[in-house]
Short mmCIF file of C-alpha atoms in Angstrom, two decimals:
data_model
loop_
_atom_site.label_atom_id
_atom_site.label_comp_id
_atom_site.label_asym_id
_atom_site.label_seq_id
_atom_site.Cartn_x
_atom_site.Cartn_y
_atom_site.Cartn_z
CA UNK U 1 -40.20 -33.23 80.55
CA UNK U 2 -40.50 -32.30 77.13
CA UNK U 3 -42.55 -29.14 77.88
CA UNK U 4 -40.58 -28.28 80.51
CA UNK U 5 -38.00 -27.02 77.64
CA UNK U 6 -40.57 -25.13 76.04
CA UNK U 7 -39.67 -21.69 76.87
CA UNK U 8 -35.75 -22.58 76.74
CA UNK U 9 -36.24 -23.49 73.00
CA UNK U 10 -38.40 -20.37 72.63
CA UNK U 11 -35.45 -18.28 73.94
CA UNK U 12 -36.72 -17.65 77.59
CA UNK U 13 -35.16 -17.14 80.51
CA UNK U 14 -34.83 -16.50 84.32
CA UNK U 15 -35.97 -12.93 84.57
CA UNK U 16 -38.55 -13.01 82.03
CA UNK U 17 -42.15 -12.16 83.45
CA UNK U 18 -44.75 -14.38 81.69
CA UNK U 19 -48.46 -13.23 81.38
CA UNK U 20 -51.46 -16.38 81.02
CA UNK U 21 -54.31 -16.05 80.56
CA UNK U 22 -54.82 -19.79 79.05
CA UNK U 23 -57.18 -22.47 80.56
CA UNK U 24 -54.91 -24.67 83.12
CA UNK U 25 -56.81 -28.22 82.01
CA UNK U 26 -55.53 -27.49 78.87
CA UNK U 27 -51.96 -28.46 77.60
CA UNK U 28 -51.38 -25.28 76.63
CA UNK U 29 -51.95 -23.68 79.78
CA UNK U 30 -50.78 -26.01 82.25
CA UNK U 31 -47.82 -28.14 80.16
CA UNK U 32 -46.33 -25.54 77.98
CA UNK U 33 -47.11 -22.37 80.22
CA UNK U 34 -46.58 -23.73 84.20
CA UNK U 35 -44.04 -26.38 83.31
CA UNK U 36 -42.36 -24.28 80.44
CA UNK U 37 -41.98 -21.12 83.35
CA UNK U 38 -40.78 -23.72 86.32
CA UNK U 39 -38.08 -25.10 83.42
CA UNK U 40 -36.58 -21.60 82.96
CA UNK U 41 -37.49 -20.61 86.42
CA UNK U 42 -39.43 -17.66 85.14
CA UNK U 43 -41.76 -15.51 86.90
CA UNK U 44 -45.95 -16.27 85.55
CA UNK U 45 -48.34 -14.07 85.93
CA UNK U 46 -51.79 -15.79 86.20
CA UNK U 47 -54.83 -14.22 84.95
CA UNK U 48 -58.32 -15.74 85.90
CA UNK U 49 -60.56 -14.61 82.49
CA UNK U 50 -58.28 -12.98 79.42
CA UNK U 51 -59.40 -9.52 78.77
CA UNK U 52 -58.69 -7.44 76.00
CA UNK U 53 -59.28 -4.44 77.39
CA UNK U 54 -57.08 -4.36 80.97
CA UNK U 55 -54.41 -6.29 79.11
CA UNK U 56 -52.06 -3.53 78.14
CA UNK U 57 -52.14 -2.18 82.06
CA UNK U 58 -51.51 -5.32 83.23
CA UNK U 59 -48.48 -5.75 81.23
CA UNK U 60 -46.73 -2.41 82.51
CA UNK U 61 -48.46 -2.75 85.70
CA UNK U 62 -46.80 -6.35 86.23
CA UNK U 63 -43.32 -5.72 83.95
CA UNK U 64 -44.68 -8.45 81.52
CA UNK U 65 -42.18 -9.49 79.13
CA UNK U 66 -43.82 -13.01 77.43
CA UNK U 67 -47.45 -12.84 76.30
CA UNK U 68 -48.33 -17.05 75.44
CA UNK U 69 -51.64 -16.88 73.10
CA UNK U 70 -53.73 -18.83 71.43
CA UNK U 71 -56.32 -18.84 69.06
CA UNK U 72 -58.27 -15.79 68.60
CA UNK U 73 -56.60 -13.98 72.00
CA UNK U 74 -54.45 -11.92 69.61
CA UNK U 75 -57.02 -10.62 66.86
CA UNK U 76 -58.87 -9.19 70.34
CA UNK U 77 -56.18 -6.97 71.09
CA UNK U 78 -55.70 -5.56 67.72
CA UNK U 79 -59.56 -5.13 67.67
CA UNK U 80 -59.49 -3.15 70.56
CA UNK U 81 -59.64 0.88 70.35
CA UNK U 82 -56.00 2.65 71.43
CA UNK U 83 -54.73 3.07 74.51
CA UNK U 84 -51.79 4.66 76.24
CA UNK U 85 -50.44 1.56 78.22
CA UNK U 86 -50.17 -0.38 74.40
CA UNK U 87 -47.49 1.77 73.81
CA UNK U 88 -45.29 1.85 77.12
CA UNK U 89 -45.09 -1.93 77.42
CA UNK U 90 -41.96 -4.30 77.77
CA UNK U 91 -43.31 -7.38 75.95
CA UNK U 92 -40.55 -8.77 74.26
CA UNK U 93 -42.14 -12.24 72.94
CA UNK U 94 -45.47 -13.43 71.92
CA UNK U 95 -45.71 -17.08 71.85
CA UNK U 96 -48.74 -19.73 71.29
CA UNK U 97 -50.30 -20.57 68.11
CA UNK U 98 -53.67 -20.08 66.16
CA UNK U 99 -52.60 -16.57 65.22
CA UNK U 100 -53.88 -15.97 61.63
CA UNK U 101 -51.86 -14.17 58.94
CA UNK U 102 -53.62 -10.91 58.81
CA UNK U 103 -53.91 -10.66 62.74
CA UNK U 104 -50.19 -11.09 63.04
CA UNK U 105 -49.27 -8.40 60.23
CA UNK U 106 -51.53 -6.02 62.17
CA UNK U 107 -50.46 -7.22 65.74
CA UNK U 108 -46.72 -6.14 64.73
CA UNK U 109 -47.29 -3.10 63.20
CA UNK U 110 -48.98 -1.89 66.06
CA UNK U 111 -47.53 -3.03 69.41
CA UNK U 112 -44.10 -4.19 68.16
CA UNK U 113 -41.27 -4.30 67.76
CA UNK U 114 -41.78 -7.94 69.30
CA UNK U 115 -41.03 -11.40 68.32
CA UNK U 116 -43.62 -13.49 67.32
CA UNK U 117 -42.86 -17.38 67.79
CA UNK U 118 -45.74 -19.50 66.00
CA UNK U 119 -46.28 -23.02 66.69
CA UNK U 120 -48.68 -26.50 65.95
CA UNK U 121 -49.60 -28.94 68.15
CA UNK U 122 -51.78 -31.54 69.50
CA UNK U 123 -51.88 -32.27 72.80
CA UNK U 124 -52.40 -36.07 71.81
CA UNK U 125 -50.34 -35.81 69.13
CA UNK U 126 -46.73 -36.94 68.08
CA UNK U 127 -45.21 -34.00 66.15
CA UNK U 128 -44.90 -30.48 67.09
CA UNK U 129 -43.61 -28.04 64.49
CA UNK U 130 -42.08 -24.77 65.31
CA UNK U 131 -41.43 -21.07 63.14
CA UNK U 132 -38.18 -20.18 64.88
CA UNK U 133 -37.64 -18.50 61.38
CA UNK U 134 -40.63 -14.98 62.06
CA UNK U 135 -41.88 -15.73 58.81
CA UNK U 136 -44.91 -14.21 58.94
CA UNK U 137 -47.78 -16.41 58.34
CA UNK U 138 -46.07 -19.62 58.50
CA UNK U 139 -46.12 -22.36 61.84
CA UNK U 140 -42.77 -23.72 61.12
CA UNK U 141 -40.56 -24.96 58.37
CA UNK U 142 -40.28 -28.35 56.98
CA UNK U 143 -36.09 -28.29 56.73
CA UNK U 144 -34.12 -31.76 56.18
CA UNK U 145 -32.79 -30.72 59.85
CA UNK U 146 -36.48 -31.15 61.64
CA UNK U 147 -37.43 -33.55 59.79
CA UNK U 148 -34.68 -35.48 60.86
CA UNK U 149 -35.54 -35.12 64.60
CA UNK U 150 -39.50 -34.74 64.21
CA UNK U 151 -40.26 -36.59 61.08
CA UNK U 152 -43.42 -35.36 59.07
CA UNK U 153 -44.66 -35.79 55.82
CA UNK U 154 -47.78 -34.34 54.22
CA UNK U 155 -50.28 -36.78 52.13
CA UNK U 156 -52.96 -36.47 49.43
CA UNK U 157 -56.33 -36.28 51.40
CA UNK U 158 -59.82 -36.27 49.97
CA UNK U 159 -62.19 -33.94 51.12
CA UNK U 160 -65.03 -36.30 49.71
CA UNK U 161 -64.05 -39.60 51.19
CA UNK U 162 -62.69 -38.26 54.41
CA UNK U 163 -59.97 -40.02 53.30
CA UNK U 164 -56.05 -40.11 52.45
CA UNK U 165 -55.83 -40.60 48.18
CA UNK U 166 -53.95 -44.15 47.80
CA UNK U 167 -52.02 -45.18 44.51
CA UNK U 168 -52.49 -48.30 42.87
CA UNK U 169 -50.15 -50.18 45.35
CA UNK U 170 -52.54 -48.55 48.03
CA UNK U 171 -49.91 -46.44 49.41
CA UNK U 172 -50.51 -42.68 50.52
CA UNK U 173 -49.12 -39.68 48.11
CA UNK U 174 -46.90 -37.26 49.28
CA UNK U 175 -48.34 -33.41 48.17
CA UNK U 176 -46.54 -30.92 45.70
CA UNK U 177 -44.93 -27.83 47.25
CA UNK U 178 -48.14 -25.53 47.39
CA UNK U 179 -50.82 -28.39 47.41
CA UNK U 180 -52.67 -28.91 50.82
CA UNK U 181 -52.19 -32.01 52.42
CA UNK U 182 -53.04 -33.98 55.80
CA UNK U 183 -50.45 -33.96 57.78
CA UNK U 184 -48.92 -37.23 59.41
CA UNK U 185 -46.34 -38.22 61.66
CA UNK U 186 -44.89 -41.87 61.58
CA UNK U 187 -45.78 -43.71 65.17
CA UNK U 188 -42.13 -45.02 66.74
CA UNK U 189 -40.71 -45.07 70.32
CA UNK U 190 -39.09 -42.01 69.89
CA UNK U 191 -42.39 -40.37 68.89
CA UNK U 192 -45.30 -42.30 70.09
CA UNK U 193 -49.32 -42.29 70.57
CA UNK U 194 -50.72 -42.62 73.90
CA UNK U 195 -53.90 -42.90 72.63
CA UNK U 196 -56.70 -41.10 74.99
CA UNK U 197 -58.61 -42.15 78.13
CA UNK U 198 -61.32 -44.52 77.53
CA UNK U 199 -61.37 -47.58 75.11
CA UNK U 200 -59.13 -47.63 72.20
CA UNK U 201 -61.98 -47.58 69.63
CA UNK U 202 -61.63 -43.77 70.07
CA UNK U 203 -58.25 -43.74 68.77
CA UNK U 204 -60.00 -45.13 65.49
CA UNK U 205 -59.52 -42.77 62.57
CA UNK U 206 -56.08 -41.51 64.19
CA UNK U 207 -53.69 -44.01 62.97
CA UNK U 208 -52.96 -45.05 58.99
CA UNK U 209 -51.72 -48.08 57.89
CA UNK U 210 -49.53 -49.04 55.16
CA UNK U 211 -48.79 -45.09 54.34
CA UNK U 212 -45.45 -45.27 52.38
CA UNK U 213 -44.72 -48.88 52.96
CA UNK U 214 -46.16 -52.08 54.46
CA UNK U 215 -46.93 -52.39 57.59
CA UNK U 216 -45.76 -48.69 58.86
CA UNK U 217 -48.12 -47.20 61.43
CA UNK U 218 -48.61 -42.93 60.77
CA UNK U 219 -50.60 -40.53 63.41
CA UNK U 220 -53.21 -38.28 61.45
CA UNK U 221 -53.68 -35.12 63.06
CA UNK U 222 -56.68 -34.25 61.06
CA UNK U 223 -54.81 -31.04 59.70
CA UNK U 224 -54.42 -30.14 56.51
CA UNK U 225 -51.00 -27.81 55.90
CA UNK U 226 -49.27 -26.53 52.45
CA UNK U 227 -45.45 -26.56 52.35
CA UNK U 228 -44.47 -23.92 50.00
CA UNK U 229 -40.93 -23.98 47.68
CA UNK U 230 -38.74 -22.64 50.77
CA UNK U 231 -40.21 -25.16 52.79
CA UNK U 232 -42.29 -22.95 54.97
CA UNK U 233 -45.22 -25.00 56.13
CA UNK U 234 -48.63 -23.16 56.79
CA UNK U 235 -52.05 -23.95 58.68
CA UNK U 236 -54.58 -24.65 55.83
CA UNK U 237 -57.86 -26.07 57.37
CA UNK U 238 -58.88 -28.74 59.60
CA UNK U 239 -60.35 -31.33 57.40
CA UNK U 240 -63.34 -31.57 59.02
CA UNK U 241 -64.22 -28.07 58.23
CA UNK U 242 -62.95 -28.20 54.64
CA UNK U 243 -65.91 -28.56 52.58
CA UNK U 244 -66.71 -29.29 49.09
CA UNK U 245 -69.04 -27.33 47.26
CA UNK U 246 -69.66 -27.32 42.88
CA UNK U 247 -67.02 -30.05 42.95
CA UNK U 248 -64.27 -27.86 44.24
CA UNK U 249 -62.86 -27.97 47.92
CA UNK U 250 -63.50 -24.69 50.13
CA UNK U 251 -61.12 -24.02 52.89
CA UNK U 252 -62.79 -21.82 55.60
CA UNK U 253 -59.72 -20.02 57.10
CA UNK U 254 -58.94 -18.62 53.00
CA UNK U 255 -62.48 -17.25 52.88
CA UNK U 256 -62.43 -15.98 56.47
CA UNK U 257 -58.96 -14.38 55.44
CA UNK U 258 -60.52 -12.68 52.24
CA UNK U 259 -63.32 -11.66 54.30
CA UNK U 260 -61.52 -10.08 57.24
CA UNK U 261 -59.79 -7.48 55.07
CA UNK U 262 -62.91 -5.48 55.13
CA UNK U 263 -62.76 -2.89 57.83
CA UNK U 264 -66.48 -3.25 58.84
CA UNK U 265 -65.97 -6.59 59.84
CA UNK U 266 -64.51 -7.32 63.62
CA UNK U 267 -64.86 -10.94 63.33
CA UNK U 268 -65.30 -13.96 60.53
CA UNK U 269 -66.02 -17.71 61.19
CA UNK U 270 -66.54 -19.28 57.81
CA UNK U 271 -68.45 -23.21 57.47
CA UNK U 272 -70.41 -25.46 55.22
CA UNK U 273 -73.80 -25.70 55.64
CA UNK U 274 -76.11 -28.53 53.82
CA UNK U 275 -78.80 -27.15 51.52
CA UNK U 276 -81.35 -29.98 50.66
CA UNK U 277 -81.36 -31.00 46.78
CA UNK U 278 -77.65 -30.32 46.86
CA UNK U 279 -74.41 -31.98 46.98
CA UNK U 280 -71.55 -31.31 49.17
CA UNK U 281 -72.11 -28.36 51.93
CA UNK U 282 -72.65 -24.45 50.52
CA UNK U 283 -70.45 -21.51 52.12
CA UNK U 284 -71.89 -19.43 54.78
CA UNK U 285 -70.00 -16.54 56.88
CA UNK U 286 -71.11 -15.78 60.70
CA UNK U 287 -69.83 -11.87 61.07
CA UNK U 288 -69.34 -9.38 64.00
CA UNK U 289 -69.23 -5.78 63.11
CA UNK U 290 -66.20 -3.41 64.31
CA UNK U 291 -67.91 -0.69 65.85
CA UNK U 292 -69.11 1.68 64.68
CA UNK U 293 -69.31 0.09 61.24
CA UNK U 294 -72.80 -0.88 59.84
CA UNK U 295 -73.26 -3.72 57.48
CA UNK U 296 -72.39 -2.82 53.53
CA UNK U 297 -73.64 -5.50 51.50
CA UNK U 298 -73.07 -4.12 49.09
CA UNK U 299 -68.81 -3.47 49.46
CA UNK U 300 -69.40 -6.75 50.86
CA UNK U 301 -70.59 -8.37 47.65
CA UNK U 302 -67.57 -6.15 45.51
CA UNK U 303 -65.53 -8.29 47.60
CA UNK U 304 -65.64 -11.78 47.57
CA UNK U 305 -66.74 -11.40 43.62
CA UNK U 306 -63.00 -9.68 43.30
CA UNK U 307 -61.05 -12.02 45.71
CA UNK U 308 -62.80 -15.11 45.99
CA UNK U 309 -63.85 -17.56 43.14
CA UNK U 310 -67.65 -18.22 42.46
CA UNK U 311 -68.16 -21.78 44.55
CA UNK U 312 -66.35 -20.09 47.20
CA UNK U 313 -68.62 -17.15 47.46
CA UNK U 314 -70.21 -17.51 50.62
CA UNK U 315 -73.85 -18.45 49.87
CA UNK U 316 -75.17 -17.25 53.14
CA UNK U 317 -74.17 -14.75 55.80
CA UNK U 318 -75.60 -14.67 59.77
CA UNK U 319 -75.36 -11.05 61.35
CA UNK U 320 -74.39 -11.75 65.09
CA UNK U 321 -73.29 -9.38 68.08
CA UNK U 322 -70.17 -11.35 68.97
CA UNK U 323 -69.14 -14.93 67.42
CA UNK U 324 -69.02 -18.09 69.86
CA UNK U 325 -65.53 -19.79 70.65
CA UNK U 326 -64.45 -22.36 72.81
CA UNK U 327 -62.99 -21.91 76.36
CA UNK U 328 -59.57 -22.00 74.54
CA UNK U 329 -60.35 -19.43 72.03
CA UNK U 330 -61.03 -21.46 68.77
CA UNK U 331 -64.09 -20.36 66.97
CA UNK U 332 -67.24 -22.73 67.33
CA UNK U 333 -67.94 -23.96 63.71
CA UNK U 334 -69.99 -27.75 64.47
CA UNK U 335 -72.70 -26.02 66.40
CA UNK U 336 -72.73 -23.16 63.82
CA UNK U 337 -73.04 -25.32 60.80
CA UNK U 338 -75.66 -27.60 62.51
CA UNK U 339 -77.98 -24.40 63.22
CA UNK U 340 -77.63 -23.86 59.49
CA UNK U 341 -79.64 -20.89 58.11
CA UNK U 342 -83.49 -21.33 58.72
CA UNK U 343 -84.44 -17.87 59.59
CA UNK U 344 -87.76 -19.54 61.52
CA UNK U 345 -85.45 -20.64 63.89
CA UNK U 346 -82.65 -18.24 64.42
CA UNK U 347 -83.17 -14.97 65.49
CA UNK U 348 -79.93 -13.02 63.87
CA UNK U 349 -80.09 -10.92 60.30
CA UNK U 350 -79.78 -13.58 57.62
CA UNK U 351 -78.73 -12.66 53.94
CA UNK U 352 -78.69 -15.35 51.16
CA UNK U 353 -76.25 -14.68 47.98
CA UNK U 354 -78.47 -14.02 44.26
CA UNK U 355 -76.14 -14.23 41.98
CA UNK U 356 -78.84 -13.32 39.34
CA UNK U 357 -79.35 -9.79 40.65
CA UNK U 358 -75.81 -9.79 41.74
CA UNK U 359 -76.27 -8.58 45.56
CA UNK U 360 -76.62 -10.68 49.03
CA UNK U 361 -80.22 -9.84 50.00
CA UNK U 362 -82.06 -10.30 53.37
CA UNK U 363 -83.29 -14.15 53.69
CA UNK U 364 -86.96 -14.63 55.05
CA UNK U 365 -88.88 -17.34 55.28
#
């Protein structure tokens, strides 16, 4: 019932013509996009496979109005080479979420003017935020308003532990505006946890205890967000892919971000490999070149030295065709970081940072 208002809150209605291309066993398919159209009694237009390329002609060819993303469904489209239907389109609205900073900048500038409506979510999860604002960059914004109806806070979490940071009364720590912090959302009737299928030691992990006072129960989404002095709250990392490396915690979408601005590079999916004899998990970047681009390790090296600090460096790159993502369009980082970088057993172009000679130089056996 909930998602049924989706669209209406998105500002939806009767004649608009919705284009997914979204996975229907997933919530954001089936919940948010079939329910969301049958709320507003909107026509949706159902595509079997997304693809970049006839996605333009099937806008015009279908009057598409509503384009519901996710993930990394938008940076395809601005990676793809011009075409005369981008151009002649009625798409009003673009809504979904996962759509990175730089992508959405880009996205704009070239197929707008359109809205872009941002949001987070879990499917299992008890809070939902929402930019209604078009601040670019942000998934919603923490006002006393929302709060008040979808009540949030975000806590100190170490990267180290895997844990929230608890003061001396072992109570959680609400972040500074700027600081990242896990995200939470207090467990009550009015915004509960199901739980999933299956025994409830899998729902182990997902609730905190005793947050801000005894006894209170909290849902952890396993996100880590920064709220900045206007109260605009943006995706950070998931803490599971937050790594530390030199003592210093390394968020993988801030290095993918720094890395994407070069224009040889199509794609970025940043992760923390373990190197033997060390602490903590060192930097490494899987790439996909924008054709016709070859790799310039050199620019590449320029780079990260200017924009990135030194344990943030990536310490190893992997040269691949096309980068691996889900069936909803998130990139694959687990199976990435667990190949790790042992060139006897992968077959792409692997480069390992010296910082001694100052260049990223092929890494062989």
């Amino acid at each position: 019932l909930q998602c049924q208002g989706f669209y209406q809150l998105c500002g939806g209605h009767q004649e608009d013509v919705i284009y997914l291309a979204l996975p229907l066993y997933h919530m954001s398919g089936s919940l948010l996009g079939i329910v969301g159209c049958l709320g507003i009694g909107a026509t949706v237009v159902l595509k079997s496979r997304f693809s970049a390329g006839q996605f333009w002609e099937d806008c015009q060819k279908h009057s598409v109005t509503v384009f519901q993303y996710i993930g990394e469904l938008c940076r395809y489209l601005v990676n793809q080479p011009p075409n005369k239907a981008e151009r002649g389109h009625k798409v009003r609205l673009v809504v979904g979420s996962g759509l990175r900073p730089d992508t959405w900048e880009r996205f704009v500038r070239r197929f707008g003017p359109l809205q872009v409506l941002e949001t987070y979510g879990l499917t299992e999860g008890n809070v939902a935020t929402f930019n209604y604002t078009g601040q670019q960059g942000a998934v919603g914004r923490a006002s006393w308003l929302y709060k008040h109806v979808f009540p949030f806070s975000l806590i100190r979490y170490d990267v180290t532990t895997g844990e929230p940071v608890r003061d001396t009364q072992g109570h959680c720590v609400a972040t500074s505006p700027g600081e990242p912090g896990l995200l939470v959302a207090p467990v009550s009737q009015q915004s509960p946890f199901l739980g999933y299928a299956g025994g409830p030691e899998l729902a182990q992990g997902k609730l905190l205890k005793h947050v801000f006072r005894p006894g209170d129960v909290f849902f952890n989404t396993g996100d880590l967000l920064v709220c900045d002095n206007q109260g605009f709250l943006r995706f950070h990392d998931r803490t599971g892919d937050t790594f530390r490396w030199k003592g210093e915690n390394v968020a993988t979408t801030e290095v993918a971000e720094a890395l994407e601005a070069l224009d040889f590079l199509q794609e970025v999916n940043v992760y923390g490999v373990t190197v033997p004899g060390h602490e903590g998990r060192a930097g490494m970047a899987a790439l996909a070149l924008r054709p016709p681009h070859s790799l310039d390790l050199v620019q590449l090296y320029a780079h990260v030295s200017e924009n990135l600090p030194p344990y943030a460096r990536p310490r190893f790159l992997r040269l691949q065709e096309s980068l691996a993502t889900t069936e909803t369009f998130k990139q694959q980082k687990v199976r990435m970081a667990k190949e790790g970088f042992d060139p006897s057993a992968l077959s792409d172009p692997l480069y390992i940072l010296d910082q001694a000679r100052g260049a990223y130089l092929p890494l062989t056996t």
